[in-house]
């Protein structure tokens, strides 16, 4: 069974940092491109970042470019999102998702507030 | 950035009837469109990719059509579990999502 289990969400002050992790199991993680997608409370979906299977290609939405860093460890079957200089507008549920968004994690809430 | 506009924002349909949801792209995206279903408190679920191909395990009552800039998701006979929010997504030029259509029971 494919599973994507996130951790690392929580409350952080504006300007602060947070690191999200996504543990993968039930599939060959090293063969899959991965994405982060977020959803502000009561709002729609927003793609955040992409990483290919070998970490050779990495892309970000303009809204997070220069502040967020995506990475992966294929030996550990894990995906990460380092979020720096957080703003109120980054408050959202963050999901990790596989290639073509076939599989999604349960989501973790990040709240940026003073 | 490619903008996707979904209509209507809310659709009220009785169980057993057909629902038709629309998605319009600001420029051509070929057939690189997916549809997702999301229920409260849950992650989105992939229904359709390639504009018209059902994902694994998706019932045949869900169908997608369209190409270029106009796309449609049709649910042929609504079941109680189908009432949810539906999003279209384009992946022709990175990813963008529509704002969603809430499908509610009439």
XYZ file of N, CA, C and O in Angstrom:
880
model
N 0.841 -1.195 0.000
C 0.000 0.000 0.000
C 0.879 1.248 0.000
O 1.782 1.378 0.814
N 0.595 2.167 -0.897
C 1.348 3.423 -0.950
C 0.976 4.287 0.250
O -0.208 4.475 0.550
N 2.008 4.777 0.931
C 1.771 5.687 2.051
C 2.739 6.845 1.980
O 3.931 6.665 1.712
N 2.224 8.029 2.231
C 3.029 9.242 2.372
C 2.620 9.860 3.698
O 1.476 10.268 3.871
N 3.569 9.897 4.633
C 3.257 10.359 5.981
C 4.105 11.583 6.292
O 5.331 11.525 6.309
N 3.409 12.662 6.567
C 4.096 13.924 6.821
C 4.319 14.180 8.293
O 3.570 13.681 9.143
N 5.298 15.030 8.543
C 5.535 15.514 9.897
C 6.174 16.892 9.811
O 6.676 17.284 8.748
N 6.128 17.624 10.930
C 6.864 18.877 10.997
C 6.030 20.138 10.999
O 6.575 21.233 11.156
N 4.720 20.030 10.821
C 3.895 21.230 10.822
C 3.767 21.821 12.218
O 4.206 21.222 13.206
N 3.186 23.021 12.285
C 2.986 23.645 13.581
C 2.837 25.146 13.460
O 2.652 25.686 12.371
N 2.938 25.796 14.627
C 2.802 27.251 14.707
C 4.181 27.900 14.709
O 5.065 27.472 15.466
N 4.352 28.917 13.882
C 5.625 29.625 13.802
C 5.345 31.110 13.618
O 4.333 31.496 13.016
N 6.217 31.943 14.157
C 6.055 33.386 14.021
C 6.481 33.863 12.636
O 7.324 33.217 11.985
N 5.926 34.976 12.176
C 6.392 35.541 10.898
C 7.896 35.756 10.919
O 8.456 36.212 11.922
N 8.529 35.389 9.802
C 9.974 35.472 9.704
C 10.691 34.218 10.168
O 11.904 34.077 9.945
N 9.959 33.307 10.760
C 10.561 32.082 11.282
C 10.735 31.007 10.235
O 10.448 31.200 9.049
N 11.220 29.847 10.687
C 11.505 28.723 9.792
C 10.822 27.471 10.299
O 10.549 27.333 11.502
N 10.598 26.553 9.370
C 9.999 25.265 9.685
C 10.443 24.282 8.617
O 10.639 24.667 7.457
N 10.581 23.026 9.008
C 10.970 21.991 8.046
C 9.926 20.902 8.056
O 9.645 20.312 9.108
N 9.370 20.629 6.887
C 8.400 19.546 6.728
C 9.101 18.318 6.164
O 10.002 18.442 5.334
N 8.663 17.148 6.618
C 9.177 15.887 6.095
C 8.026 15.020 5.622
O 6.914 15.098 6.148
N 8.324 14.187 4.644
C 7.322 13.279 4.083
C 7.992 11.920 3.908
O 8.930 11.788 3.110
N 7.540 10.938 4.668
C 8.101 9.593 4.603
C 7.272 8.736 3.659
O 6.050 8.633 3.834
N 7.950 8.121 2.697
C 7.260 7.336 1.674
C 7.462 5.841 1.898
O 8.533 5.401 2.337
N 6.426 5.066 1.580
C 6.532 3.609 1.649
C 5.530 2.989 0.687
O 4.581 3.656 0.257
N 5.765 1.732 0.332
C 4.830 1.013 -0.523
C 5.044 1.197 -2.005
O 4.264 0.687 -2.814
N 6.094 1.924 -2.380
C 6.422 2.102 -3.793
C 7.908 2.448 -3.904
O 8.559 2.734 -2.893
N 8.434 2.413 -5.116
C 9.850 2.697 -5.342
C 10.045 4.200 -5.387
O 10.024 4.824 -6.459
N 10.252 4.769 -4.200
C 10.330 6.226 -4.052
C 11.367 6.828 -4.999
O 11.121 7.876 -5.597
N 12.499 6.170 -5.157
C 13.601 6.737 -5.941
C 13.272 6.891 -7.425
O 14.001 7.556 -8.159
N 12.176 6.299 -7.869
C 11.781 6.392 -9.275
C 10.752 7.486 -9.533
O 10.391 7.723 -10.683
N 10.274 8.118 -8.472
C 9.163 9.049 -8.606
C 9.595 10.498 -8.423
O 10.323 10.845 -7.497
N 9.097 11.349 -9.311
C 9.167 12.786 -9.080
C 8.168 13.113 -7.977
O 7.160 12.430 -7.808
N 8.473 14.168 -7.234
C 7.620 14.516 -6.094
C 7.287 16.001 -6.104
O 8.012 16.818 -6.684
N 6.195 16.322 -5.439
C 5.729 17.700 -5.370
C 5.279 18.050 -3.951
O 4.918 17.161 -3.172
N 5.283 19.336 -3.670
C 4.588 19.883 -2.512
C 3.456 20.763 -3.033
O 3.641 21.550 -3.962
N 2.305 20.617 -2.426
C 1.112 21.398 -2.762
C 0.536 21.914 -1.456
O 0.576 21.202 -0.440
N 0.006 23.125 -1.447
C -0.563 23.650 -0.217
C -1.985 24.169 -0.451
O -2.396 24.413 -1.582
N -2.686 24.316 0.676
C -4.079 24.766 0.623
C -4.346 25.645 1.837
O -4.381 25.150 2.974
N -4.505 26.931 1.586
C -4.838 27.847 2.669
C -6.225 27.501 3.219
O -7.060 26.947 2.501
N -6.482 27.790 4.483
C -7.755 27.425 5.094
C -8.949 27.912 4.290
O -9.066 29.103 3.989
N -9.815 26.986 3.893
C -11.013 27.325 3.146
C -10.786 27.746 1.711
O -11.722 28.204 1.038
N -9.554 27.574 1.227
C -9.213 28.026 -0.126
C -8.878 26.852 -1.042
O -8.997 25.691 -0.648
N -8.449 27.181 -2.263
C -8.108 26.159 -3.234
C -6.683 25.663 -3.109
O -5.957 25.996 -2.170
N -6.274 24.866 -4.087
C -4.971 24.227 -4.079
C -3.935 25.065 -4.820
O -4.239 25.686 -5.841
N -2.713 25.068 -4.300
C -1.613 25.810 -4.911
C -0.380 24.920 -4.965
O 0.103 24.461 -3.919
N 0.146 24.682 -6.160
C 1.409 23.960 -6.284
C 2.538 24.804 -5.719
O 2.599 26.012 -5.964
N 3.448 24.158 -4.985
C 4.531 24.873 -4.309
C 5.899 24.550 -4.918
O 6.682 25.459 -5.210
N 6.195 23.254 -5.091
C 7.537 22.894 -5.522
C 7.553 21.500 -6.127
O 6.691 20.668 -5.830
N 8.567 21.265 -6.966
C 8.761 19.994 -7.675
C 10.225 19.579 -7.577
O 11.126 20.430 -7.620
N 10.450 18.259 -7.482
C 11.800 17.723 -7.540
C 11.754 16.431 -8.333
O 10.846 15.608 -8.138
N 12.691 16.236 -9.247
C 12.696 14.991 -10.007
C 13.321 13.873 -9.181
O 13.742 14.070 -8.050
N 13.364 12.677 -9.764
C 13.745 11.495 -8.995
C 15.186 11.539 -8.493
O 15.508 10.929 -7.475
N 16.068 12.263 -9.202
C 17.485 12.307 -8.832
C 17.917 13.651 -8.268
O 19.119 13.903 -8.135
N 16.943 14.509 -7.978
C 17.235 15.861 -7.473
C 17.961 16.716 -8.509
O 18.624 17.700 -8.142
N 17.857 16.360 -9.770
C 18.524 17.119 -10.835
C 17.727 18.333 -11.276
O 18.294 19.333 -11.720
N 16.413 18.215 -11.204
C 15.530 19.314 -11.597
C 14.676 19.710 -10.405
O 14.003 18.848 -9.813
N 14.718 20.978 -10.084
C 13.956 21.511 -8.951
C 13.316 22.815 -9.391
O 13.973 23.657 -10.021
N 12.039 22.957 -9.068
C 11.323 24.181 -9.430
C 10.428 24.610 -8.273
O 9.981 23.782 -7.478
N 10.170 25.915 -8.243
C 9.342 26.504 -7.191
C 8.306 27.443 -7.796
O 8.537 28.078 -8.822
N 7.184 27.560 -7.113
C 6.233 28.616 -7.435
C 6.869 29.955 -7.097
O 7.684 30.064 -6.171
N 6.490 30.992 -7.833
C 7.071 32.320 -7.587
C 6.823 32.781 -6.155
O 7.646 33.500 -5.575
N 5.711 32.360 -5.577
C 5.334 32.815 -4.239
C 6.278 32.328 -3.144
O 6.285 32.893 -2.044
N 7.072 31.291 -3.431
C 7.963 30.744 -2.396
C 9.430 30.737 -2.832
O 10.308 30.402 -2.025
N 9.692 31.125 -4.060
C 11.055 31.083 -4.593
C 11.981 31.938 -3.746
O 11.652 33.069 -3.372
N 13.136 31.380 -3.409
C 14.112 32.086 -2.594
C 13.903 31.917 -1.101
O 14.770 32.292 -0.302
N 12.768 31.366 -0.699
C 12.478 31.172 0.723
C 12.352 29.693 1.094
O 12.686 29.302 2.215
N 11.857 28.893 0.169
C 11.635 27.463 0.419
C 12.681 26.648 -0.348
O 13.101 27.028 -1.448
N 13.059 25.501 0.225
C 13.997 24.583 -0.422
C 13.462 23.168 -0.331
O 13.201 22.661 0.772
N 13.301 22.526 -1.472
C 12.858 21.139 -1.521
C 14.085 20.242 -1.634
O 15.083 20.608 -2.277
N 14.015 19.084 -1.007
C 15.114 18.120 -1.109
C 14.555 16.721 -0.876
O 13.411 16.562 -0.416
N 15.364 15.727 -1.188
C 14.938 14.336 -0.988
C 16.134 13.477 -0.638
O 17.283 13.808 -1.000
N 15.856 12.382 0.034
C 16.877 11.388 0.362
C 16.328 10.044 -0.092
O 15.483 9.452 0.595
N 16.785 9.573 -1.240
C 16.239 8.331 -1.786
C 16.624 7.108 -0.942
O 15.897 6.122 -0.924
N 17.745 7.193 -0.265
C 18.152 6.074 0.597
C 17.212 5.938 1.800
O 16.996 4.832 2.304
N 16.672 7.071 2.218
C 15.766 7.072 3.376
C 14.295 7.151 2.979
O 13.421 7.196 3.841
N 14.021 7.186 1.674
C 12.639 7.299 1.170
C 11.926 8.507 1.772
O 10.786 8.402 2.258
N 12.598 9.640 1.745
C 12.007 10.812 2.364
C 12.137 12.054 1.497
O 13.090 12.207 0.729
N 11.171 12.927 1.657
C 11.100 14.215 0.963
C 11.014 15.300 2.027
O 10.370 15.092 3.069
N 11.655 16.439 1.772
C 11.624 17.523 2.752
C 11.310 18.856 2.092
O 11.521 19.034 0.889
N 10.800 19.767 2.919
C 10.588 21.146 2.478
C 11.062 22.055 3.608
O 10.442 22.087 4.679
N 12.167 22.748 3.371
C 12.675 23.725 4.329
C 12.044 25.065 3.999
O 12.196 25.565 2.883
N 11.339 25.631 4.973
C 10.620 26.876 4.756
C 11.217 27.961 5.645
O 11.189 27.846 6.881
N 11.767 28.994 5.038
C 12.369 30.112 5.759
C 11.602 31.395 5.480
O 10.805 31.464 4.537
N 11.847 32.397 6.294
C 11.225 33.723 6.108
C 9.716 33.584 5.914
O 9.136 34.173 4.989
N 9.096 32.826 6.780
C 7.662 32.534 6.635
C 6.808 33.774 6.829
O 7.126 34.666 7.643
N 5.724 33.834 6.069
C 4.788 34.961 6.081
C 3.392 34.469 6.444
O 3.116 33.275 6.359
N 2.537 35.411 6.805
C 1.153 35.044 7.120
C 0.518 34.262 5.966
O -0.246 33.313 6.171
N 0.828 34.668 4.747
C 0.241 34.044 3.561
C 0.692 32.616 3.317
O 0.164 31.948 2.419
N 1.675 32.159 4.085
C 2.129 30.766 3.951
C 1.306 29.816 4.808
O 1.505 28.596 4.741
N 0.410 30.374 5.619
C -0.459 29.529 6.441
C -1.310 28.645 5.550
O -2.046 29.142 4.688
N -1.197 27.338 5.754
C -1.890 26.395 4.871
C -1.674 24.975 5.369
O -0.804 24.720 6.204
N -2.459 24.083 4.811
C -2.162 22.656 4.917
C -1.208 22.332 3.771
O -1.481 22.677 2.622
N -0.115 21.669 4.106
C 0.878 21.306 3.111
C 0.791 19.804 2.859
O 0.789 19.002 3.802
N 0.738 19.447 1.585
C 0.691 18.054 1.163
C 1.934 17.726 0.345
O 2.385 18.542 -0.460
N 2.457 16.505 0.505
C 3.398 15.995 -0.486
C 2.621 15.069 -1.409
O 1.640 14.436 -0.986
N 3.032 15.018 -2.657
C 2.295 14.236 -3.653
C 3.263 13.694 -4.682
O 4.266 14.326 -5.009
N 2.952 12.531 -5.219
C 3.818 11.876 -6.196
C 3.626 12.463 -7.591
O 2.788 13.343 -7.811
N 4.393 11.943 -8.535
C 4.268 12.275 -9.943
C 2.816 12.292 -10.372
O 2.054 11.401 -10.036
N 2.427 13.313 -11.082
C 1.059 13.466 -11.575
C 0.033 13.493 -10.451
O -1.157 13.354 -10.696
N 0.539 13.623 -9.221
C -0.342 13.777 -8.063
C -1.320 12.615 -7.932
O -2.478 12.799 -7.548
N -0.821 11.415 -8.199
C -1.636 10.225 -8.028
C -1.835 9.904 -6.551
O -2.915 9.512 -6.124
N -0.770 10.059 -5.777
C -0.834 9.768 -4.343
C -0.492 11.016 -3.550
O 0.412 11.764 -3.913
N -1.230 11.196 -2.442
C -1.068 12.374 -1.595
C -0.870 11.945 -0.144
O -1.391 10.905 0.288
N -0.179 12.797 0.595
C -0.087 12.596 2.043
C -1.380 13.087 2.703
O -2.266 13.628 2.023
N -1.452 12.946 4.010
C -2.641 13.374 4.747
C -2.659 14.881 4.954
O -3.702 15.453 5.290
N -1.517 15.520 4.791
C -1.429 16.962 4.974
C -1.022 17.325 6.386
O -1.358 16.633 7.351
N -0.266 18.423 6.488
C 0.129 18.937 7.792
C -0.096 20.440 7.797
O 0.202 21.124 6.812
N -0.632 20.944 8.902
C -0.989 22.363 8.982
C 0.199 23.185 9.439
O 0.815 22.880 10.468
N 0.488 24.218 8.675
C 1.490 25.203 9.043
C 0.757 26.513 9.293
O 0.049 27.007 8.411
N 0.920 27.052 10.493
C 0.275 28.311 10.860
C 1.353 29.345 11.155
O 2.196 29.125 12.038
N 1.326 30.428 10.413
C 2.281 31.514 10.616
C 1.530 32.673 11.272
O 0.659 33.292 10.657
N 1.857 32.934 12.528
C 1.122 33.949 13.281
C 1.938 34.395 14.480
O 2.669 33.593 15.082
N 1.789 35.645 14.820
C 2.465 36.173 16.010
C 1.549 36.065 17.234
O 1.947 36.423 18.337
N 1.587 32.718 -16.324
C 0.921 31.627 -15.603
C -0.422 31.315 -16.268
O -1.165 32.215 -16.656
N -0.689 30.039 -16.411
C -1.960 29.612 -16.995
C -3.038 29.644 -15.912
O -2.881 29.027 -14.862
N -4.112 30.363 -16.191
C -5.215 30.487 -15.242
C -6.339 29.536 -15.660
O -6.723 29.499 -16.836
N -6.842 28.787 -14.694
C -7.976 27.902 -14.918
C -9.200 28.469 -14.217
O -9.139 28.800 -13.033
N -10.291 28.586 -14.963
C -11.527 29.118 -14.405
C -12.591 28.030 -14.421
O -12.948 27.517 -15.498
N -13.073 27.665 -13.244
C -14.086 26.616 -13.134
C -15.471 27.239 -12.978
O -15.643 28.274 -12.349
N -16.454 26.565 -13.570
C -17.836 27.009 -13.433
C -18.775 25.809 -13.381
O -18.477 24.763 -13.965
N -19.877 25.965 -12.615
C -20.144 27.085 -11.718
C -19.331 26.946 -10.424
O -18.686 25.921 -10.222
N -19.401 27.928 -9.575
C -18.720 27.842 -8.283
C -19.401 26.803 -7.393
O -18.737 26.081 -6.652
N -20.723 26.769 -7.460
C -21.516 25.796 -6.716
C -22.544 25.196 -7.649
O -23.161 25.913 -8.443
N -22.713 23.891 -7.556
C -23.670 23.180 -8.390
C -24.545 22.315 -7.488
O -24.024 21.489 -6.731
N -25.849 22.522 -7.564
C -26.802 21.755 -6.753
C -27.536 20.772 -7.652
O -28.226 21.184 -8.589
N -27.378 19.478 -7.355
C -27.956 18.432 -8.202
C -28.551 17.342 -7.303
O -27.941 16.984 -6.281
N -29.714 16.801 -7.652
C -30.286 15.705 -6.847
C -29.512 14.408 -7.076
O -28.957 14.180 -8.172
N -29.453 13.551 -6.070
C -28.848 12.228 -6.259
C -29.511 11.494 -7.421
O -30.725 11.596 -7.642
N -28.688 10.773 -8.201
C -29.193 10.033 -9.345
C -29.173 10.819 -10.643
O -29.274 10.227 -11.726
N -29.023 12.119 -10.548
C -28.975 12.952 -11.741
C -27.537 13.118 -12.225
O -26.579 12.707 -11.571
N -27.406 13.761 -13.392
C -26.101 13.998 -13.999
C -25.567 15.353 -13.571
O -26.325 16.333 -13.493
N -24.274 15.418 -13.318
C -23.606 16.681 -13.014
C -22.540 16.955 -14.067
O -21.780 16.055 -14.431
N -22.489 18.201 -14.527
C -21.500 18.613 -15.523
C -20.735 19.820 -14.990
O -21.324 20.865 -14.701
N -19.431 19.650 -14.850
C -18.560 20.696 -14.320
C -17.625 21.145 -15.431
O -17.111 20.315 -16.188
N -17.369 22.456 -15.490
C -16.556 23.009 -16.565
C -15.274 23.637 -16.051
O -15.211 24.122 -14.912
N -14.274 23.639 -16.926
C -12.966 24.210 -16.617
C -12.432 24.827 -17.900
O -12.347 24.154 -18.928
N -12.085 26.105 -17.819
C -11.571 26.814 -18.988
C -10.170 27.315 -18.685
O -9.930 27.931 -17.643
N -9.250 27.077 -19.613
C -7.866 27.518 -19.467
C -7.626 28.817 -20.224
O -8.220 29.043 -21.278
N -6.747 29.651 -19.688
C -6.463 30.950 -20.301
C -5.653 30.829 -21.586
O -5.590 31.776 -22.371
N -5.035 29.686 -21.792
C -4.353 29.373 -23.046
C -4.363 27.867 -23.220
O -4.643 27.134 -22.253
N -4.049 27.410 -24.425
C -4.139 25.983 -24.691
C -3.204 25.173 -23.793
O -2.034 25.534 -23.613
N -3.733 24.096 -23.243
C -2.947 23.171 -22.431
C -2.983 21.765 -23.027
O -2.658 20.787 -22.346
N -3.400 21.649 -24.292
C -3.492 20.340 -24.927
C -4.499 19.473 -24.198
O -5.630 19.893 -23.943
N -4.067 18.266 -23.842
C -4.912 17.371 -23.044
C -4.341 17.177 -21.646
O -4.683 16.222 -20.951
N -3.466 18.085 -21.252
C -2.764 17.954 -19.970
C -3.571 18.526 -18.815
O -3.188 19.500 -18.158
N -4.719 17.910 -18.602
C -5.639 18.335 -17.547
C -6.015 17.141 -16.693
O -6.253 16.044 -17.195
N -6.061 17.386 -15.403
C -6.509 16.380 -14.438
C -7.665 16.954 -13.629
O -7.823 18.173 -13.518
N -8.449 16.047 -13.067
C -9.542 16.429 -12.177
C -9.350 15.721 -10.847
O -8.984 14.537 -10.796
N -9.630 16.450 -9.768
C -9.502 15.932 -8.411
C -10.814 16.141 -7.658
O -11.527 17.119 -7.877
N -11.066 15.230 -6.741
C -12.196 15.331 -5.812
C -11.622 15.538 -4.419
O -10.653 14.866 -4.046
N -12.205 16.453 -3.669
C -11.759 16.647 -2.284
C -12.958 16.734 -1.350
O -13.879 17.531 -1.576
N -12.920 15.934 -0.312
C -13.941 15.960 0.737
C -13.368 16.638 1.962
O -12.133 16.673 2.132
N -14.215 17.186 2.830
C -13.721 17.917 4.007
C -12.754 17.086 4.840
O -13.025 15.917 5.137
N -11.625 17.709 5.172
C -10.644 17.053 6.025
C -9.808 15.992 5.339
O -9.031 15.302 6.004
N -9.959 15.858 4.028
C -9.205 14.845 3.297
C -8.316 15.483 2.244
O -8.551 16.613 1.799
N -7.293 14.733 1.835
C -6.458 15.149 0.721
C -7.234 15.001 -0.590
O -8.191 14.214 -0.672
N -6.836 15.743 -1.603
C -7.469 15.547 -2.920
C -7.234 14.125 -3.431
O -6.249 13.475 -3.096
N -8.161 13.676 -4.258
C -8.105 12.347 -4.861
C -8.132 12.509 -6.370
O -9.029 13.163 -6.910
N -7.150 11.920 -7.055
C -7.099 12.010 -8.514
C -8.226 11.195 -9.131
O -8.372 10.004 -8.847
N -9.005 11.828 -10.010
C -10.087 11.147 -10.721
C -9.726 10.878 -12.174
O -9.908 9.773 -12.682
N -9.264 11.906 -12.847
C -9.059 11.892 -14.298
C -7.708 12.526 -14.597
O -7.342 13.527 -13.968
N -6.971 11.968 -15.555
C -5.777 12.603 -16.067
C -5.785 12.493 -17.586
O -6.587 11.745 -18.155
N -4.939 13.285 -18.228
C -4.952 13.292 -19.689
C -6.301 13.709 -20.245
O -6.683 13.291 -21.335
N -7.020 14.515 -19.474
C -8.346 15.061 -19.819
C -9.478 14.043 -19.790
O -10.617 14.398 -19.504
N -9.164 12.764 -20.064
C -10.266 11.812 -20.219
C -9.980 10.405 -19.680
O -10.847 9.530 -19.785
N -8.813 10.161 -19.126
C -8.451 8.827 -18.626
C -8.755 8.718 -17.141
O -8.233 9.514 -16.353
N -9.581 7.753 -16.787
C -9.875 7.571 -15.358
C -8.673 6.981 -14.632
O -8.009 6.064 -15.137
N -8.407 7.504 -13.441
C -7.344 6.947 -12.603
C -7.782 5.580 -12.074
O -8.966 5.232 -12.104
N -6.828 4.843 -11.563
C -7.098 3.510 -11.048
C -8.168 3.535 -9.962
O -8.100 4.341 -9.029
N -9.161 2.675 -10.112
C -10.183 2.536 -9.082
C -11.321 3.546 -9.155
O -12.229 3.501 -8.317
N -11.291 4.442 -10.123
C -12.349 5.451 -10.241
C -13.538 4.866 -11.003
O -13.362 4.310 -12.089
N -14.746 4.995 -10.447
C -15.928 4.403 -11.098
C -16.190 4.976 -12.480
O -15.867 6.142 -12.761
N -16.825 4.176 -13.307
C -17.086 4.559 -14.690
C -18.070 5.717 -14.818
O -18.192 6.316 -15.892
N -18.787 6.051 -13.737
C -19.733 7.177 -13.828
C -19.002 8.521 -13.935
O -19.616 9.526 -14.282
N -17.704 8.524 -13.654
C -16.889 9.728 -13.823
C -16.263 9.704 -15.216
O -15.606 8.733 -15.598
N -16.460 10.793 -15.966
C -15.827 10.883 -17.277
C -15.353 12.308 -17.526
O -15.957 13.273 -17.046
N -14.270 12.407 -18.277
C -13.713 13.698 -18.612
C -13.610 13.855 -20.118
O -13.456 12.877 -20.841
N -13.703 15.100 -20.562
C -13.578 15.370 -21.991
C -12.978 16.751 -22.197
O -12.891 17.555 -21.255
N -12.604 17.013 -23.447
C -12.086 18.321 -23.800
C -10.636 18.299 -24.231
O -9.930 17.299 -24.029
N -10.224 19.407 -24.801
C -8.827 19.616 -25.173
C -8.645 21.087 -25.477
O -9.629 21.815 -25.725
N -7.395 21.520 -25.474
C -7.130 22.924 -25.762
C -7.415 23.801 -24.556
O -6.595 23.864 -23.630
N -8.550 24.460 -24.547
C -8.880 25.368 -23.451
C -10.188 25.045 -22.732
O -10.495 25.670 -21.718
N -10.951 24.103 -23.236
C -12.260 23.797 -22.643
C -12.334 22.336 -22.208
O -12.104 21.429 -23.019
N -12.681 22.133 -20.940
C -12.699 20.792 -20.370
C -13.958 20.601 -19.538
O -14.482 21.549 -18.958
N -14.394 19.352 -19.479
C -15.610 19.022 -18.751
C -15.414 17.742 -17.953
O -14.813 16.779 -18.449
N -15.922 17.763 -16.728
C -16.030 16.556 -15.914
C -17.515 16.254 -15.779
O -18.293 17.123 -15.369
N -17.899 15.038 -16.117
C -19.289 14.625 -16.019
C -19.395 13.455 -15.050
O -18.601 12.507 -15.118
N -20.363 13.559 -14.157
C -20.687 12.450 -13.255
C -22.085 12.020 -13.658
O -23.048 12.791 -13.519
N -22.202 10.797 -14.167
C -23.415 10.421 -14.883
C -24.622 10.212 -13.982
O -25.735 10.555 -14.362
N -24.445 9.656 -12.809
C -25.559 9.400 -11.897
C -25.035 9.573 -10.477
O -24.359 8.691 -9.946
N -25.335 10.713 -9.900
C -24.694 11.095 -8.637
C -25.059 10.159 -7.490
O -26.236 9.873 -7.225
N -24.020 9.714 -6.806
C -24.163 8.942 -5.586
C -23.886 9.855 -4.392
O -23.250 10.897 -4.535
N -24.330 9.448 -3.217
C -24.182 10.297 -2.036
C -22.717 10.644 -1.765
O -22.411 11.750 -1.315
N -21.829 9.714 -2.085
C -20.408 9.940 -1.796
C -19.737 10.879 -2.799
O -18.570 11.220 -2.640
N -20.470 11.304 -3.841
C -19.878 12.170 -4.867
C -19.980 13.659 -4.512
O -19.370 14.491 -5.189
N -20.741 13.981 -3.477
C -20.903 15.395 -3.137
C -19.649 15.851 -2.403
O -19.303 15.362 -1.330
N -18.955 16.793 -3.064
C -17.612 17.193 -2.641
C -17.216 18.427 -3.455
O -18.018 18.966 -4.210
N -15.955 18.846 -3.279
C -15.405 19.924 -4.107
C -14.523 19.288 -5.184
O -13.761 18.344 -4.897
N -14.631 19.793 -6.391
C -13.876 19.269 -7.523
C -12.963 20.360 -8.075
O -13.378 21.507 -8.260
N -11.717 19.965 -8.340
C -10.729 20.877 -8.893
C -10.209 20.338 -10.219
O -9.920 19.145 -10.337
N -10.060 21.235 -11.196
C -9.290 20.873 -12.380
C -7.869 21.382 -12.195
O -7.616 22.289 -11.379
N -6.949 20.781 -12.905
C -5.535 21.134 -12.818
C -4.923 21.001 -14.201
O -5.223 20.044 -14.921
N -4.059 21.946 -14.569
C -3.303 21.780 -15.812
C -1.860 21.476 -15.467
O -1.309 21.999 -14.494
N -1.257 20.586 -16.244
C 0.162 20.274 -16.033
C 0.920 20.385 -17.351
O 1.936 19.717 -17.560
N 0.415 21.249 -18.238
C 1.120 21.506 -19.500
C 2.309 22.441 -19.275
O 3.343 22.312 -19.930
N 2.148 23.372 -18.373
C 3.196 24.337 -18.017
C 3.231 24.418 -16.499
O 2.531 25.228 -15.898
N 4.041 23.586 -15.885
C 4.007 23.375 -14.437
C 2.590 23.037 -14.018
O 1.914 22.297 -14.733
N 2.189 23.529 -12.880
C 0.870 23.130 -12.390
C 0.101 24.350 -11.909
O 0.631 25.138 -11.131
N -1.133 24.443 -12.349
C -2.049 25.363 -11.702
C -3.399 24.667 -11.552
O -3.724 23.749 -12.315
N -4.138 25.112 -10.572
C -5.444 24.544 -10.258
C -6.538 25.588 -10.491
O -6.297 26.797 -10.330
N -7.716 25.101 -10.815
C -8.879 25.968 -10.798
C -9.285 26.268 -9.358
O -8.738 25.680 -8.417
N -10.244 27.140 -9.196
C -10.642 27.577 -7.863
C -11.629 26.619 -7.212
O -11.959 26.767 -6.031
N -12.098 25.635 -7.978
C -12.966 24.598 -7.433
C -14.441 24.813 -7.715
O -14.915 25.949 -7.851
N -15.167 23.707 -7.824
C -16.627 23.702 -7.904
C -17.152 22.844 -6.763
O -16.737 21.677 -6.619
N -18.016 23.421 -5.949
C -18.628 22.658 -4.868
C -19.898 22.000 -5.392
O -20.820 22.691 -5.845
N -19.931 20.684 -5.338
C -21.091 19.923 -5.782
C -21.907 19.559 -4.547
O -21.415 18.828 -3.676
N -23.112 20.097 -4.451
C -23.929 19.868 -3.271
C -25.251 19.202 -3.622
O -25.722 19.265 -4.770
N -25.823 18.591 -2.605
C -27.093 17.871 -2.783
C -28.244 18.864 -2.891
O -28.365 19.786 -2.088
N -29.083 18.640 -3.928
C -30.284 19.463 -4.092
C -31.469 18.764 -3.458
O -31.693 17.562 -3.715
